XYZ file of N, CA and C in Angstrom:
378
model
N -0.539 10.196 20.215
C -1.376 11.361 20.391
C -1.166 12.361 19.256
N 0.051 12.463 18.761
C 0.328 13.390 17.667
C -0.434 12.959 16.418
N -0.436 11.658 16.121
C -1.152 11.168 14.943
C -2.644 11.430 15.073
N -3.189 11.260 16.272
C -4.598 11.529 16.493
C -4.887 13.014 16.266
N -4.021 13.854 16.761
C -4.171 15.296 16.597
C -4.148 15.688 15.119
N -3.342 15.028 14.336
C -3.216 15.333 12.913
C -4.301 14.656 12.078
N -5.311 14.058 12.733
C -6.433 13.396 12.065
C -5.971 12.223 11.215
N -4.933 11.518 11.678
C -4.393 10.411 10.913
C -4.603 9.063 11.602
N -5.273 9.059 12.745
C -5.501 7.813 13.467
C -6.820 7.915 14.226
N -7.546 6.798 14.266
C -8.789 6.716 15.032
C -8.955 5.262 15.478
N -9.890 5.006 16.362
C -10.070 3.663 16.897
C -11.548 3.304 16.956
N -11.811 2.000 16.840
C -13.168 1.481 16.985
C -13.107 -0.024 17.158
N -13.898 -0.545 18.079
C -14.017 -1.988 18.245
C -12.714 -2.709 18.510
N -11.799 -2.070 19.224
C -10.520 -2.708 19.513
C -9.524 -2.624 18.373
N -9.904 -1.968 17.288
C -9.001 -1.797 16.150
C -8.551 -0.346 16.102
N -7.339 -0.158 15.589
C -6.814 1.173 15.304
C -6.832 1.331 13.791
N -7.371 2.443 13.308
C -7.377 2.752 11.883
C -6.455 3.947 11.666
N -5.673 3.894 10.591
C -4.714 4.965 10.335
C -4.573 5.212 8.838
N -4.185 6.436 8.511
C -3.909 6.788 7.122
C -2.637 7.632 7.061
N -2.003 7.587 5.903
C -0.832 8.426 5.655
C -1.214 9.621 4.784
N -2.490 9.693 4.428
C -3.025 10.700 3.498
C -2.640 10.411 2.054
N -1.875 9.361 1.800
C -1.465 9.023 0.441
C -2.541 8.185 -0.235
N -2.520 8.179 -1.559
C -3.460 7.389 -2.354
C -2.688 6.339 -3.144
N -3.375 5.233 -3.442
C -2.761 4.173 -4.237
C -3.856 3.268 -4.782
N -3.482 2.410 -5.734
C -4.433 1.419 -6.215
C -4.613 0.339 -5.146
N -5.536 -0.567 -5.373
C -5.883 -1.563 -4.359
C -4.690 -2.428 -3.957
N -3.969 -2.954 -4.932
C -2.862 -3.870 -4.627
C -1.719 -3.162 -3.897
N -1.440 -1.922 -4.248
C -0.423 -1.150 -3.533
C -0.895 -0.855 -2.110
N -2.184 -0.573 -1.939
C -2.742 -0.353 -0.600
C -2.526 -1.582 0.273
N -2.799 -2.762 -0.272
C -2.566 -4.011 0.484
C -1.117 -4.105 0.933
N -0.196 -3.830 0.008
C 1.235 -3.913 0.294
C 1.652 -2.903 1.353
N 1.215 -1.659 1.204
C 1.597 -0.601 2.156
C 1.077 -0.912 3.558
N -0.147 -1.400 3.670
C -0.700 -1.740 4.986
C 0.067 -2.917 5.611
N 0.398 -3.898 4.797
C 1.160 -5.050 5.302
C 2.544 -4.609 5.763
N 3.206 -3.748 4.987
C 4.532 -3.241 5.362
C 4.481 -2.482 6.680
N 3.342 -1.848 6.972
C 3.182 -1.087 8.216
C 2.793 -1.986 9.391
N 2.608 -3.285 9.112
C 2.259 -4.230 10.176
C 0.764 -4.400 10.376
N -0.023 -3.936 9.415
C -1.472 -4.048 9.530
C -2.073 -4.674 8.295
N -3.328 -4.321 8.030
C -4.026 -4.789 6.845
C -4.948 -3.674 6.370
N -5.479 -3.820 5.179
C -6.382 -2.809 4.640
C -7.636 -2.717 5.516
N -8.123 -1.519 5.710
C -9.287 -1.292 6.572
C -10.503 -2.073 6.069
N -11.135 -2.793 6.994
C -12.268 -3.641 6.664
C -13.349 -3.471 7.718
N -14.396 -2.713 7.423
C -15.448 -2.502 8.426
C -16.323 -3.731 8.603
N -16.490 -4.145 9.847
C -17.315 -5.317 10.141
C -18.582 -4.948 10.899
N -18.773 -3.622 11.100
C -19.980 -3.142 11.764
C -20.087 -1.629 11.511
N -21.224 -1.033 11.855
C -21.392 0.408 11.583
C -20.365 1.302 12.281
N -19.926 0.969 13.485
C -18.938 1.789 14.184
C -17.599 1.795 13.451
N -17.165 0.640 12.975
C -15.910 0.564 12.229
C -16.047 1.275 10.889
N -17.221 1.180 10.268
C -17.468 1.908 9.025
C -17.314 3.409 9.273
N -17.856 3.881 10.406
C -17.750 5.301 10.754
C -16.307 5.722 11.022
N -15.515 4.821 11.600
C -14.104 5.137 11.870
C -13.344 5.353 10.560
N -13.633 4.549 9.552
C -13.006 4.714 8.233
C -13.575 5.945 7.545
N -14.874 6.145 7.683
C -15.532 7.300 7.089
C -14.926 8.606 7.593
N -14.456 8.624 8.831
C -13.801 9.806 9.389
C -12.679 10.291 8.462
N -11.849 9.357 7.965
C -10.750 9.723 7.062
C -11.275 10.132 5.689
N -12.249 9.390 5.200
C -12.817 9.669 3.887
C -13.391 11.092 3.861
N -14.086 11.465 4.922
C -14.644 12.822 5.001
C -13.548 13.865 5.241
N -12.626 13.564 6.149
C -11.557 14.513 6.482
C -10.752 14.900 5.248
N -10.421 13.913 4.421
C -9.588 14.165 3.246
C -10.410 14.269 1.959
N -11.742 14.198 2.098
C -12.682 14.356 0.998
C -12.303 13.514 -0.223
N -12.107 12.231 0.008
C -11.751 11.313 -1.064
C -12.219 9.911 -0.708
N -12.322 9.051 -1.673
C -12.766 7.676 -1.448
C -11.604 6.821 -0.947
N -11.943 5.686 -0.321
C -10.934 4.739 0.168
C -11.355 3.324 -0.185
N -10.378 2.480 -0.514
C -10.662 1.063 -0.724
C -10.905 0.385 0.621
N -11.714 -0.676 0.587
C -11.970 -1.503 1.758
C -11.418 -2.900 1.500
N -11.207 -3.658 2.549
C -10.671 -5.012 2.436
C -11.731 -6.030 2.069
N -12.432 -5.752 0.986
C -13.516 -6.606 0.495
C -13.348 -6.720 -1.015
N -13.509 -7.953 -1.537
C -13.378 -8.158 -2.984
C -14.459 -9.107 -3.472
N -14.738 -8.996 -4.761
C -15.686 -9.920 -5.381
C -15.047 -11.301 -5.428
N -15.812 -12.328 -5.118
C -15.272 -13.689 -5.177
C -15.581 -14.298 -6.545
N -15.389 -15.578 -6.691
C -15.580 -16.230 -7.981
C -17.021 -16.179 -8.459
N -17.950 -16.032 -7.538
C -19.367 -15.927 -7.906
C -19.661 -14.449 -8.166
N -20.032 -14.095 -9.389
C -20.288 -12.686 -9.708
C -21.291 -12.031 -8.742
N -21.024 -10.794 -8.403
C -21.859 -9.985 -7.501
C -21.866 -10.477 -6.062
N -20.963 -11.389 -5.733
C -20.827 -11.869 -4.358
C -19.479 -11.387 -3.832
N -19.518 -10.677 -2.714
C -18.305 -10.083 -2.166
C -17.956 -10.735 -0.843
N -16.647 -10.771 -0.558
C -16.177 -11.386 0.685
C -15.011 -10.596 1.254
N -14.808 -10.754 2.565
C -13.639 -10.161 3.199
C -12.409 -10.837 2.619
N -11.292 -10.138 2.577
C -10.053 -10.770 2.127
C -9.764 -11.923 3.072
N -9.342 -13.046 2.542
C -9.126 -14.218 3.363
C -10.312 -15.167 3.292
N -11.228 -14.909 2.362
C -12.337 -15.813 2.046
C -13.452 -15.888 3.073
N -13.566 -14.924 3.959
C -14.681 -14.935 4.908
C -15.842 -14.157 4.318
N -17.031 -14.714 4.424
C -18.217 -14.065 3.887
C -18.489 -12.753 4.607
N -18.918 -11.757 3.862
C -19.225 -10.451 4.422
C -20.523 -10.544 5.222
N -20.451 -10.172 6.492
C -21.635 -10.235 7.354
C -22.250 -8.852 7.569
N -21.502 -7.803 7.285
C -21.987 -6.428 7.386
C -21.737 -5.741 6.051
N -22.736 -5.034 5.539
C -22.564 -4.275 4.299
C -23.201 -2.893 4.444
N -22.759 -1.987 3.602
C -23.325 -0.643 3.576
C -23.310 -0.134 2.122
N -23.879 -0.934 1.227
C -23.860 -0.611 -0.191
C -24.668 0.649 -0.494
N -24.160 1.442 -1.419
C -24.893 2.590 -1.959
C -26.087 2.042 -2.746
N -27.107 2.837 -2.955
C -28.285 2.437 -3.710
C -27.880 1.871 -5.071
N -28.437 0.740 -5.431
C -28.180 0.043 -6.702
C -26.749 -0.479 -6.834
N -26.082 -0.659 -5.725
C -24.744 -1.267 -5.722
C -24.795 -2.560 -4.906
N -23.955 -3.518 -5.177
C -22.961 -3.511 -6.252
C -23.637 -3.611 -7.617
N -23.063 -2.926 -8.577
C -23.669 -2.862 -9.911
C -23.238 -4.017 -10.809
N -22.196 -4.736 -10.404
C -21.741 -5.933 -11.129
C -21.247 -5.660 -12.536
N -20.751 -4.464 -12.770
C -20.139 -4.194 -14.075
C -18.843 -4.980 -14.170
N -18.433 -5.265 -15.381
C -17.196 -6.013 -15.578
C -16.019 -5.302 -14.937
N -15.126 -6.073 -14.383
C -13.879 -5.590 -13.797
C -14.069 -4.674 -12.589
N -15.210 -4.751 -11.917
C -15.401 -4.009 -10.676
C -15.340 -5.015 -9.522
N -14.120 -5.427 -9.210
C -13.903 -6.476 -8.220
C -13.588 -5.945 -6.830
N -13.223 -4.666 -6.730
C -12.869 -4.080 -5.442
C -14.032 -3.250 -4.901
N -13.904 -2.819 -3.649
C -14.950 -2.039 -3.003
C -14.331 -0.754 -2.458
N -14.974 0.370 -2.766
C -14.538 1.659 -2.262
C -15.627 2.242 -1.373
N -15.212 3.122 -0.462
C -16.163 3.839 0.377
C -16.324 5.242 -0.166
N -17.599 5.635 -0.357
C -17.928 7.003 -0.757
C -17.824 7.933 0.450
N -17.894 9.233 0.192
C -17.796 10.216 1.270
C -19.032 10.275 2.163
N -20.067 9.517 1.839
C -21.228 9.412 2.726
C -21.208 8.114 3.532
N -20.133 7.319 3.364
C -19.977 6.075 4.104
C -20.538 4.851 3.425
N -21.238 5.044 2.287
C -21.755 3.884 1.571
C -20.676 3.313 0.662
N -20.926 2.117 0.154
C -19.922 1.381 -0.616
C -20.324 1.256 -2.078
N -19.290 1.105 -2.905
C -19.459 0.948 -4.343
C -18.442 -0.066 -4.842
N -18.873 -0.956 -5.747
C -17.896 -1.841 -6.379
C -17.189 -1.049 -7.470
N -15.875 -1.233 -7.556
C -15.038 -0.408 -8.430
C -13.866 -1.237 -8.934
N -13.312 -0.834 -10.071
C -12.102 -1.509 -10.542
C -10.977 -1.256 -9.532
N -10.018 -2.138 -9.516
C -8.962 -2.102 -8.502
C -7.785 -1.204 -8.869
N -7.830 -0.585 -10.049
C -6.663 0.179 -10.513
C -6.774 1.689 -10.296
N -7.819 2.140 -9.627
C -7.961 3.572 -9.325
C -7.169 3.914 -8.070
N -6.714 5.143 -7.943
C -6.004 5.564 -6.734
C -7.012 6.056 -5.705
N -6.975 5.449 -4.539
C -7.872 5.779 -3.438
C -7.032 5.979 -2.185
N -7.608 6.637 -1.183
C -6.926 6.888 0.089
C -6.541 5.564 0.746
N -5.288 5.490 1.202
C -4.824 4.284 1.910
C -5.266 4.403 3.371
N -6.104 3.473 3.820
C -6.516 3.398 5.216
C -6.233 1.966 5.681
N -5.419 1.853 6.723
C -5.037 0.555 7.268
C -5.663 0.335 8.629
N -5.737 -0.912 9.041
C -6.204 -1.247 10.376
C -5.141 -2.080 11.089
N -5.112 -1.918 12.404
C -4.122 -2.617 13.237
C -4.805 -3.232 14.438
């Protein structure tokens, strides 16, 4: 209840989403979420997207999602090789620029392909 009060935890679709308010690059985010016993936040429907968006808006910063470009350019998949069945791309995204293999959430809840070395809000799911 304390974490919920501090705007650091929310729930949707049987998942718990949480943040530490810290930022990191994509690979560090994966590690931190795994160390906490979870995984990087991955929205699979509009409600889960909104649960992650809650943190993005609260802390007014972007967050990485558990989605990456696969071997086929401009094709993105959930981590673990599952095809993405829900998307919320920003207009004209993914843009398929070189080295934009990761996906970030904007403060309006839409997604953008981005390089993996930028620091973004760590949001994990459990």
